[in-house]
mmCIF file of C-alpha atoms in Angstrom:
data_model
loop_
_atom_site.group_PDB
_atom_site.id
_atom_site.type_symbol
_atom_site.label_atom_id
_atom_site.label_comp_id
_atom_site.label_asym_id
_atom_site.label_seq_id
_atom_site.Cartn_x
_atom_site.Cartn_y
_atom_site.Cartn_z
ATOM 1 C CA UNK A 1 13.938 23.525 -4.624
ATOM 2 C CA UNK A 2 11.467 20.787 -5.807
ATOM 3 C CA UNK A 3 9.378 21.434 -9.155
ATOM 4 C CA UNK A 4 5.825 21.785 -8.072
ATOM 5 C CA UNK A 5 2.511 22.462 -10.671
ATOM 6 C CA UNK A 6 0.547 25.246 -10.243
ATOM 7 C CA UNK A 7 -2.228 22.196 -9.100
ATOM 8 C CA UNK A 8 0.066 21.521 -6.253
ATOM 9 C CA UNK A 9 1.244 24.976 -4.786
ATOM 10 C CA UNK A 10 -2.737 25.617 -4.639
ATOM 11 C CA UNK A 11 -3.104 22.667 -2.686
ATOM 12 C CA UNK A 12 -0.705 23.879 -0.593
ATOM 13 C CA UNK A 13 -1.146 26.736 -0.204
ATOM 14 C CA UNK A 14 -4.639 26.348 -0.537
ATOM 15 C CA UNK A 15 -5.646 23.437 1.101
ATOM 16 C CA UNK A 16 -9.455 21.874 0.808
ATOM 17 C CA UNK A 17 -11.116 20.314 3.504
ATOM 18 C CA UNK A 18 -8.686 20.670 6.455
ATOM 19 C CA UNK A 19 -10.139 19.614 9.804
ATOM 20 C CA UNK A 20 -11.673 16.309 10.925
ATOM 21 C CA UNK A 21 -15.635 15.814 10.782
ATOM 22 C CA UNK A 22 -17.263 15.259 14.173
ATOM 23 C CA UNK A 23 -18.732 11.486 14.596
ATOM 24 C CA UNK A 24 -17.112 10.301 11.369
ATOM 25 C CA UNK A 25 -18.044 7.115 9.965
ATOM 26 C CA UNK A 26 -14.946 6.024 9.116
ATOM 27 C CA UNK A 27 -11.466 7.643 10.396
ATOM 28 C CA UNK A 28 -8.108 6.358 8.454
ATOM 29 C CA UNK A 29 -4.837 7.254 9.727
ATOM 30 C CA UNK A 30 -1.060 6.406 8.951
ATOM 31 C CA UNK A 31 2.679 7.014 9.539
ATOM 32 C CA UNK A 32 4.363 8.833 12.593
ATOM 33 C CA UNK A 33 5.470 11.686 13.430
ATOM 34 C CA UNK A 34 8.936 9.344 14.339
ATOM 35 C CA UNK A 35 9.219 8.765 10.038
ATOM 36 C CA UNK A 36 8.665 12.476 9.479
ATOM 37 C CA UNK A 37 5.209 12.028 8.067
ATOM 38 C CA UNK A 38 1.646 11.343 9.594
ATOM 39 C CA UNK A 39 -2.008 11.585 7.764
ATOM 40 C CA UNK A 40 -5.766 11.495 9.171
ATOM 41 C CA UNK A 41 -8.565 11.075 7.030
ATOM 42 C CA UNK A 42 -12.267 11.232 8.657
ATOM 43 C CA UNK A 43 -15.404 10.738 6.072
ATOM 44 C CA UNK A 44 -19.044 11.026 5.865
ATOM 45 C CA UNK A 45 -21.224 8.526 4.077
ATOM 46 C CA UNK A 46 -24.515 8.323 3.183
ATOM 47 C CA UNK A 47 -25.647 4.586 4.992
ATOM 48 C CA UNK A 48 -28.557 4.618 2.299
ATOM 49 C CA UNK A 49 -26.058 5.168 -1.076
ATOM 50 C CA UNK A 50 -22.952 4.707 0.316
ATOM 51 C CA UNK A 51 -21.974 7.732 -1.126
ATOM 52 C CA UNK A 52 -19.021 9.380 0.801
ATOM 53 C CA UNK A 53 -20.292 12.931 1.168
ATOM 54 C CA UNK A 54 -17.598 14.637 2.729
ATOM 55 C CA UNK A 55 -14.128 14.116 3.733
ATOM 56 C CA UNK A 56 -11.451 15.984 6.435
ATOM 57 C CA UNK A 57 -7.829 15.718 6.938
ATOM 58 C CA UNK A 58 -4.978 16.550 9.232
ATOM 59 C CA UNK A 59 -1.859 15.851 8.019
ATOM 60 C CA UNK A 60 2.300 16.662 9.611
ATOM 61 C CA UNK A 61 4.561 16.902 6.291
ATOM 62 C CA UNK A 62 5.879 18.952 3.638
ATOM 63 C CA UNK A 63 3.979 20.872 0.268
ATOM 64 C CA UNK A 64 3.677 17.222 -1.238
ATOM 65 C CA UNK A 65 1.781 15.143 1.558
ATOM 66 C CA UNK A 66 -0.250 18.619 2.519
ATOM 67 C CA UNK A 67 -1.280 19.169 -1.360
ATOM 68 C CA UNK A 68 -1.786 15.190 -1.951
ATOM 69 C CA UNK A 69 -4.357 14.836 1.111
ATOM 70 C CA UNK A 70 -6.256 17.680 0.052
ATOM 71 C CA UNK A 71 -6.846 16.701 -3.727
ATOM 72 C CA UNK A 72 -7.685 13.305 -1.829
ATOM 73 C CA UNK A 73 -10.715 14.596 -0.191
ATOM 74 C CA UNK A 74 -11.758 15.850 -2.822
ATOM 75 C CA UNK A 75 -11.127 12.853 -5.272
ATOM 76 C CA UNK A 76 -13.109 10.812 -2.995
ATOM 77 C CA UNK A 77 -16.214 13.028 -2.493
ATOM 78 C CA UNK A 78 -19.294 11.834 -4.624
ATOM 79 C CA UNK A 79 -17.812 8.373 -4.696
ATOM 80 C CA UNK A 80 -19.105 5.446 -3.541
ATOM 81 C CA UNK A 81 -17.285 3.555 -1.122
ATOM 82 C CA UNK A 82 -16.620 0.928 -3.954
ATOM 83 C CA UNK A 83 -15.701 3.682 -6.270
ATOM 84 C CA UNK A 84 -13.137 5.142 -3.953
ATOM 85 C CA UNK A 85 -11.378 2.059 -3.147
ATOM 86 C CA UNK A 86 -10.230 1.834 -6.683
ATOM 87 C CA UNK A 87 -8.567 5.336 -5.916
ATOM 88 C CA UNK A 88 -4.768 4.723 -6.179
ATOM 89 C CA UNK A 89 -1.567 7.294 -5.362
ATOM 90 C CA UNK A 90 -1.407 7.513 -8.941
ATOM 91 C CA UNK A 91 -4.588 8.957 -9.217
ATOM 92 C CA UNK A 92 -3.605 11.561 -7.010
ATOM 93 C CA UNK A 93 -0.727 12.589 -8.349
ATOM 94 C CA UNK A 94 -1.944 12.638 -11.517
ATOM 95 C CA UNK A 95 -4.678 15.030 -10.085
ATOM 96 C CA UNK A 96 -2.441 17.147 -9.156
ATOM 97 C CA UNK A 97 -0.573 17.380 -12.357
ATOM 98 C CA UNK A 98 2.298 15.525 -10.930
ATOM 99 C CA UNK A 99 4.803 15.024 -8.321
ATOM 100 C CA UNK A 100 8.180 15.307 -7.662
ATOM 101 C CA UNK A 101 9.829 11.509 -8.029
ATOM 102 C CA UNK A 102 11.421 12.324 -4.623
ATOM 103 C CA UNK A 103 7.930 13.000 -2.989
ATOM 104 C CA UNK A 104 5.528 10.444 -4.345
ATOM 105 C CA UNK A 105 5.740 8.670 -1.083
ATOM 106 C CA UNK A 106 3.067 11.339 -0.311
ATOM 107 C CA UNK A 107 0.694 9.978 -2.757
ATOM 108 C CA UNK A 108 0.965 6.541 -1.088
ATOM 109 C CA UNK A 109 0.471 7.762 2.254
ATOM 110 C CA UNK A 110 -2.822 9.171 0.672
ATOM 111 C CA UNK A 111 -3.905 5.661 -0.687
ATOM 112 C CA UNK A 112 -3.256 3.997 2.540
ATOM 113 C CA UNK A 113 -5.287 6.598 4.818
ATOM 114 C CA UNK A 114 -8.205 5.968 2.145
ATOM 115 C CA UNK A 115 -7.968 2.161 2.722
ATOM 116 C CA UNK A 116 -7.590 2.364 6.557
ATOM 117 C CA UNK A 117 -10.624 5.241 6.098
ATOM 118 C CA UNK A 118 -12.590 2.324 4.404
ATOM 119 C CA UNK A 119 -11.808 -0.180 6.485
ATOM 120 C CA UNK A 120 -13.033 2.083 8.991
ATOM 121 C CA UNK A 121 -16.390 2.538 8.181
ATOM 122 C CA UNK A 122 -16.828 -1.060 6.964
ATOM 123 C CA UNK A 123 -15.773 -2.185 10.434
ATOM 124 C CA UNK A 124 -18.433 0.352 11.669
ATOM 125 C CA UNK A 125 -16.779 3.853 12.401
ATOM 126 C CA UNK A 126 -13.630 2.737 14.733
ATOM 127 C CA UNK A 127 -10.662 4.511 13.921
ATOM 128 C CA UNK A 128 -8.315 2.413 11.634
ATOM 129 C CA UNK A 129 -4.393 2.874 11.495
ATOM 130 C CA UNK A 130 -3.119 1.533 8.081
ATOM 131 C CA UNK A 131 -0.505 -1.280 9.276
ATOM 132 C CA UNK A 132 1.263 -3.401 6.524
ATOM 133 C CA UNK A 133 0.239 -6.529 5.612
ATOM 134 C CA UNK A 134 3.325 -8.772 6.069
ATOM 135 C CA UNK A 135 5.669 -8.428 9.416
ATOM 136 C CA UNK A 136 8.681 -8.489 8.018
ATOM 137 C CA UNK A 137 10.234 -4.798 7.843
ATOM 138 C CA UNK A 138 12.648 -4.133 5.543
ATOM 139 C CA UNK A 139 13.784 -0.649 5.986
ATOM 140 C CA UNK A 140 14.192 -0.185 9.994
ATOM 141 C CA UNK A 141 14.566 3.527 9.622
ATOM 142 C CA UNK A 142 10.975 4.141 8.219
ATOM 143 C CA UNK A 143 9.527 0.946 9.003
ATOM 144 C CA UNK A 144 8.584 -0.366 5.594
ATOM 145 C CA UNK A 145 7.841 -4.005 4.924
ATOM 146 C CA UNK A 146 8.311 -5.798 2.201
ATOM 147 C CA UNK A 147 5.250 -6.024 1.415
ATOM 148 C CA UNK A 148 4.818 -2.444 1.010
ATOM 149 C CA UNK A 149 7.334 -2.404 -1.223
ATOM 150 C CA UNK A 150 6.299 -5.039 -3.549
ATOM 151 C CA UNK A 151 3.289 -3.351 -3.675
ATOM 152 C CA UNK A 152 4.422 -0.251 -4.753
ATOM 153 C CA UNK A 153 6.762 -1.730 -7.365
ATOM 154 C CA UNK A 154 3.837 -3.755 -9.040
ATOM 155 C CA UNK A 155 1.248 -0.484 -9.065
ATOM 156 C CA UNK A 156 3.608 1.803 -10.288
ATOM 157 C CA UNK A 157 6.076 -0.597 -12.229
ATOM 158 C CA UNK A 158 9.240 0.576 -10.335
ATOM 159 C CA UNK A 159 12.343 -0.812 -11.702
ATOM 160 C CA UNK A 160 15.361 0.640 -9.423
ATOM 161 C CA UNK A 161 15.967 1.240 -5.990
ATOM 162 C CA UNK A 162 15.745 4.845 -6.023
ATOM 163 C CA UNK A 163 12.386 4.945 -7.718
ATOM 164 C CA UNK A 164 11.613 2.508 -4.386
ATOM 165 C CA UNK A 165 12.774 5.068 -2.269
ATOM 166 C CA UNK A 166 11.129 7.673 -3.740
ATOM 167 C CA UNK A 167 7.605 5.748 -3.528
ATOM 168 C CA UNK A 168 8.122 4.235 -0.615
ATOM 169 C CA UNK A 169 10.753 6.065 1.555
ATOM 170 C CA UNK A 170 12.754 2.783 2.047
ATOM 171 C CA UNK A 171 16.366 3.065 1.355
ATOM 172 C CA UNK A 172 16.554 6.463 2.227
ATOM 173 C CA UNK A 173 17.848 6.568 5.637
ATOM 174 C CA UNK A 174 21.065 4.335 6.198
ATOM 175 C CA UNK A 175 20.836 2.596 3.243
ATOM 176 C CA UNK A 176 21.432 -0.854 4.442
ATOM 177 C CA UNK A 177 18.668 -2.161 2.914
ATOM 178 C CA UNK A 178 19.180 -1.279 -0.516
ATOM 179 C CA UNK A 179 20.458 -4.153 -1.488
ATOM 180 C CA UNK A 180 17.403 -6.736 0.034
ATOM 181 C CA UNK A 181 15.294 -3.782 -2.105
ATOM 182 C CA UNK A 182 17.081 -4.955 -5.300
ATOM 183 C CA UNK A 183 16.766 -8.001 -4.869
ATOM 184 C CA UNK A 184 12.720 -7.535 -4.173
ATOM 185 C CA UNK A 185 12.599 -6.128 -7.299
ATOM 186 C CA UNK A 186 14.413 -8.651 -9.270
ATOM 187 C CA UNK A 187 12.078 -10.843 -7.940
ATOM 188 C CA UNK A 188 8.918 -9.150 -8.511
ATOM 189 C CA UNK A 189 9.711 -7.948 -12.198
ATOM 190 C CA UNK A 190 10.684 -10.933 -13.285
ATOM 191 C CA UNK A 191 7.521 -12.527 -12.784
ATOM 192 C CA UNK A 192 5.732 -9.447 -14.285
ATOM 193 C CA UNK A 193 5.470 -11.127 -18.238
ATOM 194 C CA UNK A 194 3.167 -8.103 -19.975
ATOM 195 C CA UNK A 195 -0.242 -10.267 -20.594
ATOM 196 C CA UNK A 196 -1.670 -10.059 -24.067
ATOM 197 C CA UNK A 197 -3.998 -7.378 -24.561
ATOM 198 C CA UNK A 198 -7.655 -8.822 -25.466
ATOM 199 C CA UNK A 199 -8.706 -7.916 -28.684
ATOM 200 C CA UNK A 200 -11.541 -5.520 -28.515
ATOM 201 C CA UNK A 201 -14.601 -6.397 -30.271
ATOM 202 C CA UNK A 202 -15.966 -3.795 -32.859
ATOM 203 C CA UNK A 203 -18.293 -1.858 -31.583
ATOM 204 C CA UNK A 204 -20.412 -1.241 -34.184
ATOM 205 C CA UNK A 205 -20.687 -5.509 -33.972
ATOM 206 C CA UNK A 206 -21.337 -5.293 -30.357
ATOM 207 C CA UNK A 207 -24.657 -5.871 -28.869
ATOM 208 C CA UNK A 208 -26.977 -3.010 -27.036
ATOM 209 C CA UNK A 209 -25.746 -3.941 -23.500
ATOM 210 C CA UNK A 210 -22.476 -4.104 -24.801
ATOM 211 C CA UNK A 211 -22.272 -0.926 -26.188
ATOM 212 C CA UNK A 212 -23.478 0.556 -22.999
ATOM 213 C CA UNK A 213 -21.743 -1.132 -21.173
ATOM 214 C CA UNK A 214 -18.216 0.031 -22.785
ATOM 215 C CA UNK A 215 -19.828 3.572 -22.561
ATOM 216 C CA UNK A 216 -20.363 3.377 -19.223
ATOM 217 C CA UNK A 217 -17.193 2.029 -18.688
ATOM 218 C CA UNK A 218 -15.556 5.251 -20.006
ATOM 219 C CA UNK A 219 -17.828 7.749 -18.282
ATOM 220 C CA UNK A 220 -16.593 6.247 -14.885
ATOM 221 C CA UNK A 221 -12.986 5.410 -15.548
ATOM 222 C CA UNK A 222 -12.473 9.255 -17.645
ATOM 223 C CA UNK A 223 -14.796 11.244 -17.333
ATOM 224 C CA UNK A 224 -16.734 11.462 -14.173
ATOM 225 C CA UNK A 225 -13.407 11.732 -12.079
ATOM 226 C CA UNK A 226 -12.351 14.812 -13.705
ATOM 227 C CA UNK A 227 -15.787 15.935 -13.576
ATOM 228 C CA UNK A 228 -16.389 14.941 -9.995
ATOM 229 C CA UNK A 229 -13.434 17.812 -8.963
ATOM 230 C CA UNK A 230 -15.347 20.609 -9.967
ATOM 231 C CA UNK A 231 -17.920 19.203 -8.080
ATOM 232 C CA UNK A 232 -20.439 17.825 -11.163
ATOM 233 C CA UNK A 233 -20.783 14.731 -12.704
ATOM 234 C CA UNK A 234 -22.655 13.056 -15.392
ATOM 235 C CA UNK A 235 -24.949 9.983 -16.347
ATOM 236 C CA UNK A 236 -26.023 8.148 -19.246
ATOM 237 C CA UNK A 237 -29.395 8.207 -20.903
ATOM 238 C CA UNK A 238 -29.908 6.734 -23.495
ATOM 239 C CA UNK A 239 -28.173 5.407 -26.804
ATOM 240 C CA UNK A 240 -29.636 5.894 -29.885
ATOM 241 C CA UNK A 241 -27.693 4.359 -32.742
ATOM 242 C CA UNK A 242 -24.486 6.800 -32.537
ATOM 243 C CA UNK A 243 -25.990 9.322 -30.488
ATOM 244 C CA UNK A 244 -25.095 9.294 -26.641
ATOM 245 C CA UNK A 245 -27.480 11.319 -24.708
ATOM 246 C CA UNK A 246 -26.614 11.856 -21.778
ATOM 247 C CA UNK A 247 -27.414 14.319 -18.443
ATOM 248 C CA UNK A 248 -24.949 16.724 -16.582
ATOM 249 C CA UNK A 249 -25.357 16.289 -13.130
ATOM 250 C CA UNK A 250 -24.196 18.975 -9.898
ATOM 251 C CA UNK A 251 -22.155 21.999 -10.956
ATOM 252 C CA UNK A 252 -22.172 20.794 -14.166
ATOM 253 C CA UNK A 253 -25.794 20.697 -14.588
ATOM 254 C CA UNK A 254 -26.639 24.490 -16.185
ATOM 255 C CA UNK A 255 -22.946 25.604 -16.616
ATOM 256 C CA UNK A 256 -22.432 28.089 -19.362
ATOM 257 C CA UNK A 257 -19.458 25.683 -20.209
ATOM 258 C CA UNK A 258 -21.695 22.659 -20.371
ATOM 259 C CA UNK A 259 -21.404 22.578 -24.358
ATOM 260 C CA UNK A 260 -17.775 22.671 -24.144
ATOM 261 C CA UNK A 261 -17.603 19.859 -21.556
ATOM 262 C CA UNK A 262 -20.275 17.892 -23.969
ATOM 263 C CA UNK A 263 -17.403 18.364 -26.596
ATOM 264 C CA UNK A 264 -14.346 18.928 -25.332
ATOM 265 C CA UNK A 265 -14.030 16.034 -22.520
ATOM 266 C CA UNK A 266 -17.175 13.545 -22.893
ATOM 267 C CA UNK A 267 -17.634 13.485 -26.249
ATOM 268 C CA UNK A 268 -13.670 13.212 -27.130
ATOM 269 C CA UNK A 269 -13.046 10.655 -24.532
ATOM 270 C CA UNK A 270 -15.948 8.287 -26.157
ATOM 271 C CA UNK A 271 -14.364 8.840 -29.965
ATOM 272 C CA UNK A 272 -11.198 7.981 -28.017
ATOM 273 C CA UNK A 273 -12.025 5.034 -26.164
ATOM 274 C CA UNK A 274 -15.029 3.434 -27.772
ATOM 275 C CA UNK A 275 -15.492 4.735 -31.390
ATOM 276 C CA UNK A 276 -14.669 8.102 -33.521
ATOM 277 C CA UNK A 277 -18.433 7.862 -34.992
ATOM 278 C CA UNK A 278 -20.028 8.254 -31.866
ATOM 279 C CA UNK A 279 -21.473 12.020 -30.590
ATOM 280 C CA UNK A 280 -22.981 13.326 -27.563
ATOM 281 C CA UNK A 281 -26.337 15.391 -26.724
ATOM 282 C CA UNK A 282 -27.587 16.508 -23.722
ATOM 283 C CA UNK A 283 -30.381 15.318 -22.433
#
């Protein structure tokens, strides 16, 4: 019996946005009902913002891949097309609290009906089928390329060949391939030397833009995400020595619990990640 979250079982039991939209401007689909698993993801987008304003999907799999679609859609909702890109299966499965290591190939199946999804619309509304990059396959019984798997090992900093398998699926059938997996990860981790982290400028030394900038930076990599799945968001305003004022935007906007959210998730994430002295108003 796999460990599931609470966040999961509700998405699977649950499940948002099931269906496919009608006339979808871009369709994303991937895997086969041969490997066990298959995923279609159909989305809406607003030509003027590029705003993705709603999302569908169909999906043949366990708890996992039907839980990890639907917190997909609704990741992706209220993001630009830009904005979703930058959506990976991490992201999802943090969403959802977590997954099982055995079932994060589910979460990957997610990203890669987003990117076909993308592709889609970019390409003007044909259905896309996520296909691997490189031709060489290196795991025959779920047809996974190497490229897939190098991937996967450099996003989510995989170091054995089980933690491949769980990702990826590769490995997990006759095994054959385990070995040409190991030695795709000695390859790619030994070229991964840990860069230097830049040292971050003060911020009381930084300039206006800068300061907004990092603010900004913040509100969209921490806060608006977790914002965006209750269906509100929030924007910036203004910045007035350390006073951030800024506005709460959809469900947010008028919530009893929009003090608390001021406090408890935008404020703290800016003392976090830009500096303790700063607080937040609404505007």
């Amino acid at each position: 019996m796999w460990d599931y979250t609470d966040k999961v079982m509700d998405h699977f039991k649950n499940p948002r946005n099931v269906g496919s939209i009608p006339n979808a401007d871009g369709t994303g689909q991937v895997g086969s009902l041969v490997c066990g698993d298959a995923l279609k993801l159909t989305i809406k987008v607003n030509k003027q913002t590029d705003v993705i304003e709603d999302a569908k999907f169909e999906t043949f799999g366990c708890a996992s891949a039907i839980a990890s679609s639907s917190m997909l859609t609704e990741l992706v909702k209220g993001k630009t097309i830009a904005e979703a890109s930058k959506i990976t299966n991490q992201d999802i499965a943090d969403a959802l609290g977590t997954l099982p290591a055995e079932k994060m190939h589910c979460s990957v199946m997610g990203m890669e009906a987003l990117e076909a999804a993308v592709k889609s619309y970019r390409q003007g509304g044909a259905p896309v089928t996520f296909e691997q990059q490189e031709e060489k396959i290196v795991c025959h019984c779920f047809n996974v390329s190497e490229e897939t798997i190098i991937k996967a090992i450099r996003q989510n900093h995989l170091t054995t060949v089980e933690d491949v398998t769980h990702f990826t699926k590769a490995g997990g059938g006759c095994g054959r391939c385990k070995g040409e997996i190991q030695k795709i990860l000695d390859k790619v981790n030994a070229c991964q030397i840990p860069a230097a982290a830049p040292e971050e400028k003060e911020f009381a030394k930084m300039t206006l833009v800068e300061k907004i900038r990092r603010i900004e930076k913040v509100l969209e990599e921490d806060v608006r995400p977790k914002l965006n799945m209750d269906g509100g968001s929030v924007e910036l305003v203004d910045l007035a020595g350390t006073v951030v004022k800024v506005r709460l935007l959809g469900m947010c906007s008028g919530c009893m619990g929009a003090a608390g959210t001021l406090k408890h998730l935008v404020e703290k994430a800016l003392q976090e990640k830009v500096d303790p002295s700063l607080t937040v108003e609404q505007n």
